[in-house]
Short mmCIF file of C-alpha atoms and ligand atoms in Angstrom, two decimals:
data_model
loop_
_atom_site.label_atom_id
_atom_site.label_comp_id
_atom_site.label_asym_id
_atom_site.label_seq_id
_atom_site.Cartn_x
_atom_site.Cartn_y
_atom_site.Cartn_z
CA UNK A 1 -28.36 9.60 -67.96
CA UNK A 2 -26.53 9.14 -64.64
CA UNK A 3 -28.35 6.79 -61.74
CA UNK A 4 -26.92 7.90 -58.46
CA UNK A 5 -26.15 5.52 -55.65
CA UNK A 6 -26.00 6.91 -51.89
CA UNK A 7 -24.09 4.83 -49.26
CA UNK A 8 -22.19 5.52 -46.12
CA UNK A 9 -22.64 2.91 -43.32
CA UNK A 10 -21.48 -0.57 -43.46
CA UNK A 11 -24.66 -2.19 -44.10
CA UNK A 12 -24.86 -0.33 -47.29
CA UNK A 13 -21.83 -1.44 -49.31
CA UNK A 14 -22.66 -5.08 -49.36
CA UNK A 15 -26.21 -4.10 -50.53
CA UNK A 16 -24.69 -1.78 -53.46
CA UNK A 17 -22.20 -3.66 -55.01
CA UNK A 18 -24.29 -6.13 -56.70
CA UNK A 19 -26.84 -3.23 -57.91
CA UNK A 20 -23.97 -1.20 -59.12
CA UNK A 21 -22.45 -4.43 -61.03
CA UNK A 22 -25.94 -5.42 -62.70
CA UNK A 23 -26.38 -1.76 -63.80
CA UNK A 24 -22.67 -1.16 -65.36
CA UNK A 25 -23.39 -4.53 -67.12
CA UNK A 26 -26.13 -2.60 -69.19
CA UNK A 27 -24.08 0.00 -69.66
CA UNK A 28 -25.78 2.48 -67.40
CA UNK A 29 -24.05 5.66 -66.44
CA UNK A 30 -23.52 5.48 -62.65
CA UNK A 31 -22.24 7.54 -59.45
CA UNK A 32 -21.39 6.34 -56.26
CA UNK A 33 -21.94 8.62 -53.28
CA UNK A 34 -20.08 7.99 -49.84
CA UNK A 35 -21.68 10.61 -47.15
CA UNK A 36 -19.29 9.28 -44.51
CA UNK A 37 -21.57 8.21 -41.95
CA UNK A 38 -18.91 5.57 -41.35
CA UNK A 39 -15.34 6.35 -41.77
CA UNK A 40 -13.19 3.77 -39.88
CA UNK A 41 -11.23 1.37 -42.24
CA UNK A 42 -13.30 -1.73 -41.22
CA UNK A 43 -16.82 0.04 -41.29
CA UNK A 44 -15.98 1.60 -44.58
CA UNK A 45 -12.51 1.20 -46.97
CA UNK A 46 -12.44 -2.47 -46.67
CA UNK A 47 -15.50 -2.82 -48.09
CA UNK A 48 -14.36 -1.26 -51.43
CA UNK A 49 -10.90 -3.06 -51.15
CA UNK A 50 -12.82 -6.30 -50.27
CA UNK A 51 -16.05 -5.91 -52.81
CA UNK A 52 -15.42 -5.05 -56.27
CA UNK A 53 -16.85 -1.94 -55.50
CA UNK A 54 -15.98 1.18 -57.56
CA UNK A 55 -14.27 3.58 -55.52
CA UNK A 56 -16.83 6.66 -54.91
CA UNK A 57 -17.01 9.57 -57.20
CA UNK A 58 -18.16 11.42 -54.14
CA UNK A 59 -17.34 11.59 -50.18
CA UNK A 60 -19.70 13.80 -48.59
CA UNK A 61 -17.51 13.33 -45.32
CA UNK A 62 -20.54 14.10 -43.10
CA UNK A 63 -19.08 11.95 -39.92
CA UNK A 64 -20.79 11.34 -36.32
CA UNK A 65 -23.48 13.30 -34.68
CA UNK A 66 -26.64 13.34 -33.40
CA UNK A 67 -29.77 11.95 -35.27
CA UNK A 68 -30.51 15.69 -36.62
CA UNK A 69 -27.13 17.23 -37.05
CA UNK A 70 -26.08 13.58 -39.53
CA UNK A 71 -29.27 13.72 -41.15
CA UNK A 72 -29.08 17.32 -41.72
CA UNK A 73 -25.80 17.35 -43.06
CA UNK A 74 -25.99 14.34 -45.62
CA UNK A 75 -29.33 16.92 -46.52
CA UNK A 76 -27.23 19.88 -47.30
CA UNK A 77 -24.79 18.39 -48.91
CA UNK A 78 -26.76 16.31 -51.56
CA UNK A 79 -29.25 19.36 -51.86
CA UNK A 80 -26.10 20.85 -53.23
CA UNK A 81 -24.48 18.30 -55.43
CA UNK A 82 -28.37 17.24 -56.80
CA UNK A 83 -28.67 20.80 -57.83
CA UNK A 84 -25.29 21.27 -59.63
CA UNK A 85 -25.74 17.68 -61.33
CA UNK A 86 -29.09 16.61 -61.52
CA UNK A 87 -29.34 12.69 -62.11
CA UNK A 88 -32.04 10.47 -63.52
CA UNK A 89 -32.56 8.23 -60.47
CA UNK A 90 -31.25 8.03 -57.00
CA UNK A 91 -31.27 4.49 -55.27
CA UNK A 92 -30.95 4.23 -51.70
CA UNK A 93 -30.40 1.09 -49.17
CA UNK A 94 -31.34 -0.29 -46.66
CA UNK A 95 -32.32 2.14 -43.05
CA UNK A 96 -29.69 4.19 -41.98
CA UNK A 97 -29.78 7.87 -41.60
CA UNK A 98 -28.15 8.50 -44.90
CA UNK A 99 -30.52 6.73 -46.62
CA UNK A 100 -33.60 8.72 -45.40
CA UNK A 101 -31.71 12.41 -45.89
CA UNK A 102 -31.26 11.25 -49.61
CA UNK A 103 -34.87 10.04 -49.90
CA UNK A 104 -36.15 13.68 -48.20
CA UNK A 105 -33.64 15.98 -50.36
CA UNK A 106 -34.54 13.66 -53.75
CA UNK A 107 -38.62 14.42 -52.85
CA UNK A 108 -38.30 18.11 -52.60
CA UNK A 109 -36.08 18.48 -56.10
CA UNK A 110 -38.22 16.31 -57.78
CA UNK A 111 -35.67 13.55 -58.32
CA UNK A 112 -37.12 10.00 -58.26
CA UNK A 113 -35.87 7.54 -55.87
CA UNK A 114 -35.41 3.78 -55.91
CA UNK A 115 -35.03 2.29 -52.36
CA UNK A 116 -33.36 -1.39 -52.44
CA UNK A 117 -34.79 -3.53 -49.24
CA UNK A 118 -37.99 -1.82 -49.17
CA UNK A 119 -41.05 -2.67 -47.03
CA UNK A 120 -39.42 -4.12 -43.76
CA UNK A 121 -40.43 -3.47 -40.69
CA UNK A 122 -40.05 -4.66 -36.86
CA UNK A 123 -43.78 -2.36 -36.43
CA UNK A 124 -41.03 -0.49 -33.21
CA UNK A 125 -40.74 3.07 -33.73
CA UNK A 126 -38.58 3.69 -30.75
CA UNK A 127 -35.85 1.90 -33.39
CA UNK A 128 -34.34 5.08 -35.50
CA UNK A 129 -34.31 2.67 -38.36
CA UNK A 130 -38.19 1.87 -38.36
CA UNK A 131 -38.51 5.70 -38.80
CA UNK A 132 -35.97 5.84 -41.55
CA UNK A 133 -37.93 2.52 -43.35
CA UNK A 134 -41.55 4.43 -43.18
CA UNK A 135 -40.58 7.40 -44.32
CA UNK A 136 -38.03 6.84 -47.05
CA UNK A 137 -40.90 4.15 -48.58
CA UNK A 138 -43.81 6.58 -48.51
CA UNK A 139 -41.36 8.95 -50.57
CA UNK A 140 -39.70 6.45 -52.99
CA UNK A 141 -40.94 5.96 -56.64
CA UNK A 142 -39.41 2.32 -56.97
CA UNK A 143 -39.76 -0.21 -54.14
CA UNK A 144 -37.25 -3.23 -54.52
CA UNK A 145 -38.58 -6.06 -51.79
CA UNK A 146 -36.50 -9.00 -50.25
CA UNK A 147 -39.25 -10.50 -49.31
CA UNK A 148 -43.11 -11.18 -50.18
CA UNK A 149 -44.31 -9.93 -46.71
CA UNK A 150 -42.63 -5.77 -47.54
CA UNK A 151 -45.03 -5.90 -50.21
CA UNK A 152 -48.12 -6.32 -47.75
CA UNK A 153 -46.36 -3.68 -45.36
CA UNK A 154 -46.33 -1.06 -48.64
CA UNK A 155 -49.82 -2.02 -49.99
CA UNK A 156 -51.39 -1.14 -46.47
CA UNK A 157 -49.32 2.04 -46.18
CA UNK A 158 -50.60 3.37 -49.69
CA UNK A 159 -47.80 2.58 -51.81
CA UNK A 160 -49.22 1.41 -55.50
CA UNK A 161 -48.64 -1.98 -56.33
CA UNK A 162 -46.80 -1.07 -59.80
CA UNK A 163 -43.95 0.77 -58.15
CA UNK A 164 -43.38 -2.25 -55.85
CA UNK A 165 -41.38 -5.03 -56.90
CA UNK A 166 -40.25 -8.39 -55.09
CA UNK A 167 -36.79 -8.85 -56.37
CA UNK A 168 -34.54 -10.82 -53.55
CA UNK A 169 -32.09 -9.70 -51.08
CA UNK A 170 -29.01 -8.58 -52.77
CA UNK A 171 -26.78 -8.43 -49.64
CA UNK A 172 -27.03 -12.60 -50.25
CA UNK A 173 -26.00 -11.65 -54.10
CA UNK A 174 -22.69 -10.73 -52.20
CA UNK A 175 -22.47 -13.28 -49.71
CA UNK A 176 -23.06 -15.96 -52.57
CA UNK A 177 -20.69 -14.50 -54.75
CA UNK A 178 -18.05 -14.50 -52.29
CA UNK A 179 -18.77 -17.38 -50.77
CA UNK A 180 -16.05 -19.51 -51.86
CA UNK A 181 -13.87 -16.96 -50.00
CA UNK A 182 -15.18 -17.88 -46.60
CA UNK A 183 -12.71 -19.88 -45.17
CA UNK A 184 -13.12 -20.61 -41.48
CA UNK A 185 -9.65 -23.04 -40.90
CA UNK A 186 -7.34 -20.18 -41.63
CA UNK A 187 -9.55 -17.20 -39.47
CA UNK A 188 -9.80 -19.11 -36.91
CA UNK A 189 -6.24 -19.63 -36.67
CA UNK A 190 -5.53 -16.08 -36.95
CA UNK A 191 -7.80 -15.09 -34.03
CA UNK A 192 -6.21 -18.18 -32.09
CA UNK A 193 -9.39 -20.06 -31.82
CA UNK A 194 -8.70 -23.42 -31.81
CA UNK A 195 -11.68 -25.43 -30.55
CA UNK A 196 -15.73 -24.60 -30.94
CA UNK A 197 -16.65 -20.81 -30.83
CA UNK A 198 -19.44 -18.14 -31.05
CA UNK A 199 -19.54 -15.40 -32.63
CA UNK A 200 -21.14 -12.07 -31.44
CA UNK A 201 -22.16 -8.58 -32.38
CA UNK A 202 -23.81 -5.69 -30.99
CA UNK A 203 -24.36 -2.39 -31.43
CA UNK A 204 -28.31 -1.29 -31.40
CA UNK A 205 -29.10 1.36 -29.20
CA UNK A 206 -31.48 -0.51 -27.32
CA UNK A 207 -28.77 -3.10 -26.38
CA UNK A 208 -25.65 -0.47 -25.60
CA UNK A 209 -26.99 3.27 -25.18
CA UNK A 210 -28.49 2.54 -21.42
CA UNK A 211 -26.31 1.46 -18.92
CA UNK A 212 -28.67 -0.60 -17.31
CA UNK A 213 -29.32 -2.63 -20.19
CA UNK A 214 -25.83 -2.97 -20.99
CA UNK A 215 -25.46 -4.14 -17.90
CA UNK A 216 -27.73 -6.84 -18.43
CA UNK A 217 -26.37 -7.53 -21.65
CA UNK A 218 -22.78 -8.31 -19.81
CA UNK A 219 -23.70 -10.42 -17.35
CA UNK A 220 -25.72 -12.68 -20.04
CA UNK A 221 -22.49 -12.69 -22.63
CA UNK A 222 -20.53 -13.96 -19.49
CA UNK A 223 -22.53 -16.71 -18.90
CA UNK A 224 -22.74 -17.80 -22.93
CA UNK A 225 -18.88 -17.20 -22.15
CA UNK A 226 -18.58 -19.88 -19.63
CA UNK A 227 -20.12 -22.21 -21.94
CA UNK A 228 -18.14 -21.39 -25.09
CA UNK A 229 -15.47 -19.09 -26.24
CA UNK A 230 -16.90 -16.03 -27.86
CA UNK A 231 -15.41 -13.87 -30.86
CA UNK A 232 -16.85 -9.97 -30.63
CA UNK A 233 -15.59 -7.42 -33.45
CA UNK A 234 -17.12 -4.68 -31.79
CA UNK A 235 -18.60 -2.00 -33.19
CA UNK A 236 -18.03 1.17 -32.71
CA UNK A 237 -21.01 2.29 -30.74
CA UNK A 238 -21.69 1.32 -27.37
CA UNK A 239 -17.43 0.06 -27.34
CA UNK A 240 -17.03 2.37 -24.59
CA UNK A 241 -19.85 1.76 -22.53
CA UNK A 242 -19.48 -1.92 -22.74
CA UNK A 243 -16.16 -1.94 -21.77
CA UNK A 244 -16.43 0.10 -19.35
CA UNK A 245 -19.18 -2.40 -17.72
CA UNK A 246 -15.99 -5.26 -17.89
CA UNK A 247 -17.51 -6.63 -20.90
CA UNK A 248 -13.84 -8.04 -21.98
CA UNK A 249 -13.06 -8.99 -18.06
CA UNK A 250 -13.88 -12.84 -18.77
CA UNK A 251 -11.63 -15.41 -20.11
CA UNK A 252 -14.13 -16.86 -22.92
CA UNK A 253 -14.89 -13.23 -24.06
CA UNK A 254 -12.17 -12.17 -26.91
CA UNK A 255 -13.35 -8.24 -28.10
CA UNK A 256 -11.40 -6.96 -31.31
CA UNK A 257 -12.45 -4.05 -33.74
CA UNK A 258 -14.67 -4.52 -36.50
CA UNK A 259 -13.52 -7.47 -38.76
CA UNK A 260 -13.25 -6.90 -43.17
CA UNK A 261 -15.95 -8.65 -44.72
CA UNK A 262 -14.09 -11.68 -45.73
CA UNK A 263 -12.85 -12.62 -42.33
CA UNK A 264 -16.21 -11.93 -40.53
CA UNK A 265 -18.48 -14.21 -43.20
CA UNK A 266 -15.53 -16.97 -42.54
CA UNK A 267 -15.74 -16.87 -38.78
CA UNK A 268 -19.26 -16.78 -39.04
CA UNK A 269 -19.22 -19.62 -41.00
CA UNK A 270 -16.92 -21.78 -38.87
CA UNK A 271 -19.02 -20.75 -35.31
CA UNK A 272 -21.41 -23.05 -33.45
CA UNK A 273 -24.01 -20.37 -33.47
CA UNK A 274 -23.97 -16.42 -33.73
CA UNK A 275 -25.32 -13.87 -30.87
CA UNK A 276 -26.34 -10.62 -32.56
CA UNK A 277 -28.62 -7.86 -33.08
CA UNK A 278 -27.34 -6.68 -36.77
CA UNK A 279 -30.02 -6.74 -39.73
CA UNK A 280 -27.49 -8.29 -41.95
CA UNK A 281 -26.02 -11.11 -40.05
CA UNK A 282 -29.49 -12.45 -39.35
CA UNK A 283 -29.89 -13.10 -43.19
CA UNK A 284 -26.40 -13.63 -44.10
CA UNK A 285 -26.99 -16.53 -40.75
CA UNK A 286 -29.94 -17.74 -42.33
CA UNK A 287 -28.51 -18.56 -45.77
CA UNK A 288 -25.27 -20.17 -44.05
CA UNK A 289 -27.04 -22.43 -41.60
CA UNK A 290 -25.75 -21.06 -38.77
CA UNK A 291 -28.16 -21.13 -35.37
CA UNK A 292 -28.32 -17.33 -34.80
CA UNK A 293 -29.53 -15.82 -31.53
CA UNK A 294 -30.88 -12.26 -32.16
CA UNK A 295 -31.11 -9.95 -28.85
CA UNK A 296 -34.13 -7.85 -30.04
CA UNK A 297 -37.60 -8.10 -29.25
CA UNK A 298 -38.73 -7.57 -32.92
CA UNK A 299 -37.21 -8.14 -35.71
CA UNK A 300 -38.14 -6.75 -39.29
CA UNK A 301 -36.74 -9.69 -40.89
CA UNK A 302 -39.12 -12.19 -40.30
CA UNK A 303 -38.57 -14.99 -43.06
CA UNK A 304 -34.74 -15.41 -41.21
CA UNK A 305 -37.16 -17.20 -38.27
CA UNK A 306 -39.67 -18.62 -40.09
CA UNK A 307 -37.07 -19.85 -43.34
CA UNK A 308 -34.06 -20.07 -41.56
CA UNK A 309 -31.64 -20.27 -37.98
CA UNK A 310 -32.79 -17.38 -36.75
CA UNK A 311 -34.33 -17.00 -32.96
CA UNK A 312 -35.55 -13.85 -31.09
CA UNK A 313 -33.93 -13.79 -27.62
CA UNK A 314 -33.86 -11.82 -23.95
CA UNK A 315 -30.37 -11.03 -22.38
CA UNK A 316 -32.24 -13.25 -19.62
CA UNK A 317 -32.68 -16.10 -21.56
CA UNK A 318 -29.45 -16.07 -24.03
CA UNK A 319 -27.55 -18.35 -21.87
CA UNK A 320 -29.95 -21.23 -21.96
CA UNK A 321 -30.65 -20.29 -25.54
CA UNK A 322 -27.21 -20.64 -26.42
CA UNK A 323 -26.98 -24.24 -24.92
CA UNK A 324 -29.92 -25.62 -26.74
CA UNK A 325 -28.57 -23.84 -29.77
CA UNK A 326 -24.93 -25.92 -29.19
CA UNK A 327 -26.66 -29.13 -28.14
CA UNK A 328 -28.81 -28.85 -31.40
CA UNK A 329 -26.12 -28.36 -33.85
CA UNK A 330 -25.55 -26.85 -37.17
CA UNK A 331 -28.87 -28.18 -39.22
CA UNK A 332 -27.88 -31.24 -42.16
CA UNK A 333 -30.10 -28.79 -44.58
CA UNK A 334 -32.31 -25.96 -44.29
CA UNK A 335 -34.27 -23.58 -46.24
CA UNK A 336 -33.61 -20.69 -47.67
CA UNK A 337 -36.15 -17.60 -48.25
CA UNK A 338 -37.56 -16.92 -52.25
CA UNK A 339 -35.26 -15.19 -54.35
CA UNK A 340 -32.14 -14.83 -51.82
CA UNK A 341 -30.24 -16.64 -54.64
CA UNK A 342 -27.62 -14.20 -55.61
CA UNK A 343 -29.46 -12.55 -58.68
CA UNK A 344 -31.33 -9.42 -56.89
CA UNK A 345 -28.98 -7.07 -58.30
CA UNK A 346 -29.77 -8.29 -62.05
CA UNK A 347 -33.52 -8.54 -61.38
CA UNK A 348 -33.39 -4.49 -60.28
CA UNK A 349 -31.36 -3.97 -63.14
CA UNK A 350 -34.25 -6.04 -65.19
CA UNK A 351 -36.71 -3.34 -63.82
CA UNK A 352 -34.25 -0.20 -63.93
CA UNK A 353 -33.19 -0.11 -67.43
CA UNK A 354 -36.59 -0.20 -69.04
CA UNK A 355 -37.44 2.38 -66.66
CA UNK A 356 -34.84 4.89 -67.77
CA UNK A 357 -35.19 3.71 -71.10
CA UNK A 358 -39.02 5.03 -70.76
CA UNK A 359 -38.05 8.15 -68.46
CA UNK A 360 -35.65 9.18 -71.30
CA UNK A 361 -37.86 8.53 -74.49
CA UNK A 362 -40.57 10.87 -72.37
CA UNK A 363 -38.04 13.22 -71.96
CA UNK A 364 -37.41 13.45 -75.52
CA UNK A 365 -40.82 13.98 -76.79
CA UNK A 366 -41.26 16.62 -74.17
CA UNK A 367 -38.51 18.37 -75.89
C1 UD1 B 1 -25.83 2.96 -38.04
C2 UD1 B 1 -27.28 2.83 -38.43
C3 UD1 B 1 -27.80 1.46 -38.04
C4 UD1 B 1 -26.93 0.36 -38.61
C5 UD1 B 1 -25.48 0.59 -38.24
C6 UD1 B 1 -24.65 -0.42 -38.97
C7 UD1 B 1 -28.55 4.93 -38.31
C8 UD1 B 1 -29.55 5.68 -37.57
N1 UD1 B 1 -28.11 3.81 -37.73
O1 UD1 B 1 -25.76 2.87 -36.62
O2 UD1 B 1 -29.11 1.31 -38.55
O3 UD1 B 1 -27.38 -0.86 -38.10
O4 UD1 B 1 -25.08 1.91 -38.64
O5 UD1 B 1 -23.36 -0.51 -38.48
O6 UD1 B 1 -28.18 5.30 -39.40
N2 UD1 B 1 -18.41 5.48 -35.12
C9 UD1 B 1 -17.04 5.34 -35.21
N3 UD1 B 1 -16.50 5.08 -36.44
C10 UD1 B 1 -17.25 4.97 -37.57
C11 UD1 B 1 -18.64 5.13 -37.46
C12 UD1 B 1 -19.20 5.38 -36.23
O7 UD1 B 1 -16.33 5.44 -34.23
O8 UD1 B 1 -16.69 4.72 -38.66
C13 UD1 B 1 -19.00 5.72 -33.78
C14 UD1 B 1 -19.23 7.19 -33.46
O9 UD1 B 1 -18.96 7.40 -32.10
C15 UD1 B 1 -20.73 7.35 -33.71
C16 UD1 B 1 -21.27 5.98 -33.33
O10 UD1 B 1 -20.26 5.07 -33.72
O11 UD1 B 1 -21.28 8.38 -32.94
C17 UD1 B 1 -22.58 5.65 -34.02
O12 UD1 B 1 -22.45 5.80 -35.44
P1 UD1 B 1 -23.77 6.12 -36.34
O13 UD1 B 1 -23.43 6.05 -37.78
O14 UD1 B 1 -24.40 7.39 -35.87
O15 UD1 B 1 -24.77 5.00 -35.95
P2 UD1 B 1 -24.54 3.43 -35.82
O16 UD1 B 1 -24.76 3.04 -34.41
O17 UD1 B 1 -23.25 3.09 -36.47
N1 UDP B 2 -19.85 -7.04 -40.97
C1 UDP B 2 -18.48 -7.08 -41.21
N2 UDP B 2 -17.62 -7.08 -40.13
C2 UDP B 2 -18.05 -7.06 -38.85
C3 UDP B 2 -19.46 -7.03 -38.61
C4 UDP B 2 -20.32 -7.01 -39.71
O1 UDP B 2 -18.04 -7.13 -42.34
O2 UDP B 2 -17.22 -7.06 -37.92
C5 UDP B 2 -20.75 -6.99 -42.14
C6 UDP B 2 -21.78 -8.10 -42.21
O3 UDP B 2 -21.86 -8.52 -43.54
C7 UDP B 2 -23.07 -7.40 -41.82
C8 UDP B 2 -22.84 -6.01 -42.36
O4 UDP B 2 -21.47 -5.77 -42.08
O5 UDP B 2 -24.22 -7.95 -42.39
C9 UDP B 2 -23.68 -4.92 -41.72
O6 UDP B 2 -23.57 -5.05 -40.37
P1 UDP B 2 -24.20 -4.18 -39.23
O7 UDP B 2 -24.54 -5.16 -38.18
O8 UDP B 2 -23.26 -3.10 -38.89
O9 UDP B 2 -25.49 -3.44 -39.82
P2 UDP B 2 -27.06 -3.78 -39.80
O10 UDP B 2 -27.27 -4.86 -40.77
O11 UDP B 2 -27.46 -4.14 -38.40
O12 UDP B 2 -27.70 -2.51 -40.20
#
């Protein structure tokens, strides 16, 4: 019996590595496929030199394109390799576009699907991801939840209460695990920051594919940048544009590519507060303490406001958001959402392995 794994973006390897660990604990064949939405070293390799991760059986090499043509190829691809191997389960992650071609080839061949961080959503379908959340959930057997309100979401979009299950975020399963490793004194050294600093990232669509808004989103990073030094491993998309704009034309403002896991959960850490509009880094904020300023107008994370640092934010009002954040400090204590405890990964494997164990006595009988 062979559960498949699909990843390819960075988001997806911190989620995997704890499922993929709880699983090979039971002994439970496994195969990790890379489609290579993300190929850079820091959006993909150091993950797997940083993670414990097993290296992948399979790179589907699929690269950059539009919506469609990435979609489609990841389709194509896994349409073939499902066909020539077929497994007993596929589990997908998270929102990306890889995650959603799995999910669509896996319901046409009649292979079922798991989908880890089920159920989220920022209700904003102009966000790609939203689209990639709805769909992948109304075609997924198995619904793994980080949080109680993704099981509301699923109920009211049809999806049977026995396939869902409320299991914890395993992302924090990694950052907990690794935590000890998240030094700030030494990366902060290396980056030459020697005195308070923020932290920032940014790469949604709605913050860097319009110039305008980019634009906007300059001007208010300059003024944070006046106030306090700010570190930016920038992400691939939108590193053009932003440039371009003079993002990196201000003293305080210190761009440098994407950072390896270990040194980015350090600085973040170490910072006075983090500006960003990842999915990840408002949880992995949340669970650290650190004040984090989100530049969406939704987010689909809500228990990272209403449990932990996290703020929604305008460009327009980042700058005074950013001194109230500074002025407030780094809470003594805070809380932390249900279950984001570091054992996720073993509670899906708690809910997997009887499953397959059932799947494969059924299959048995049938023969
Ligand atoms: C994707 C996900 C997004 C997630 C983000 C995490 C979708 C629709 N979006 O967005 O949900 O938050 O990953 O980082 O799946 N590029 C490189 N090197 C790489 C990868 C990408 O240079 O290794 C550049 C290419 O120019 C590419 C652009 O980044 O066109 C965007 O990459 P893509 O994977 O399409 O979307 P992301 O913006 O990374
Ligand atoms: N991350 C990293 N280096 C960076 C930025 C992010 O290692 O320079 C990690 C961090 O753990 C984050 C994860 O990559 O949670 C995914 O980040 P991203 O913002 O790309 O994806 P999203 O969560 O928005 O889909």
């Amino acid at each position: 019996m062979t559960v498949v794994h699909i990843t390819g973006a960075r988001p997806n390897f911190p989620k995997a590595a704890p499922v993929l660990a709880a699983l090979a604990g039971h002994g439970v064949g496994q195969r990790l496929v890379h489609t290579g939405q993300h190929y850079d070293d820091k959006m993909s390799e150091v993950f797997f030199r940083e993670l414990d991760l097993p290296r992948p059986d399979v790179n589907l090499g699929v690269g950059s394109g539009s919506h469609a043509s990435q979609t489609g190829a990841v389709m194509v691809a896994l349409e073939e390799l499902f066909t020539a191997e077929r497994p007993e389960l596929v589990i997908v992650y998270g929102d990306v576009n890889s995650t959603l071609a799995a999910a669509l080839v896996c319901s046409k061949i009649g292979v079922p699907i798991a989908h880890v961080e089920a159920g989220l959503r920022s209700f904003d379908m102009t966000m790609p991801e939203e689209v990639n959340r709805k769909v992948t959930d109304a075609l997924c057997d198995l619904a793994f939840t980080t949080s109680p309100e993704a099981i509301g979401h699923l109920s009211r979009e049809g999806v049977a209460a026995d396939r869902i299950h409320l299991v914890g975020n395993p992302m924090i399963d990694t950052l907990l695990k690794h935590l000890d490793r998240f030094d700030p004194a030494p990366a902060q050294a290396a980056h030459g920051l020697d005195g308070p600093y923020a932290v920032a990232t940014l790469h949604r669509p709605g913050n860097v594919d319009s110039e305008a808004q980019a634009l906007t989103l300059v001007r208010a990073m300059h003024k944070c940048a006046d106030q306090v030094p700010i570190l930016v491993p920038l992400h691939p998309r939108g590193r053009a544009r932003l440039l371009d704009l003079g993002f990196a034309d201000h003293p305080g403002i210190r761009v440098v590519d994407p950072l390896g896991y270990v040194d980015f959960m350090s600085l973040v850490r170490g910072s006075v507060a983090v500006l960003t509009d990842s999915g990840g880094v408002q949880e992995e904020t949340t669970v650290l303490g650190v004040p984090c300023l989100t530049l969406r107008p939704s987010t689909e994370r809500p228990a990272t406001i209403t449990h932990g640092t996290n703020r929604l934010v305008r460009a327009e009002t980042l700058p005074d958001e950013l001194r109230a954040a500074i002025e407030r400090g780094r809470p003594a204590t805070w809380p932390v959402p249900p279950l984001w405890d570091g054992h996720a990964g073993e509670r899906i494997a708690d809910v997997l392995v009887p499953w397959l164990a059932e799947r494969a006595g059924d299959d048995a009988t049938a023969r």
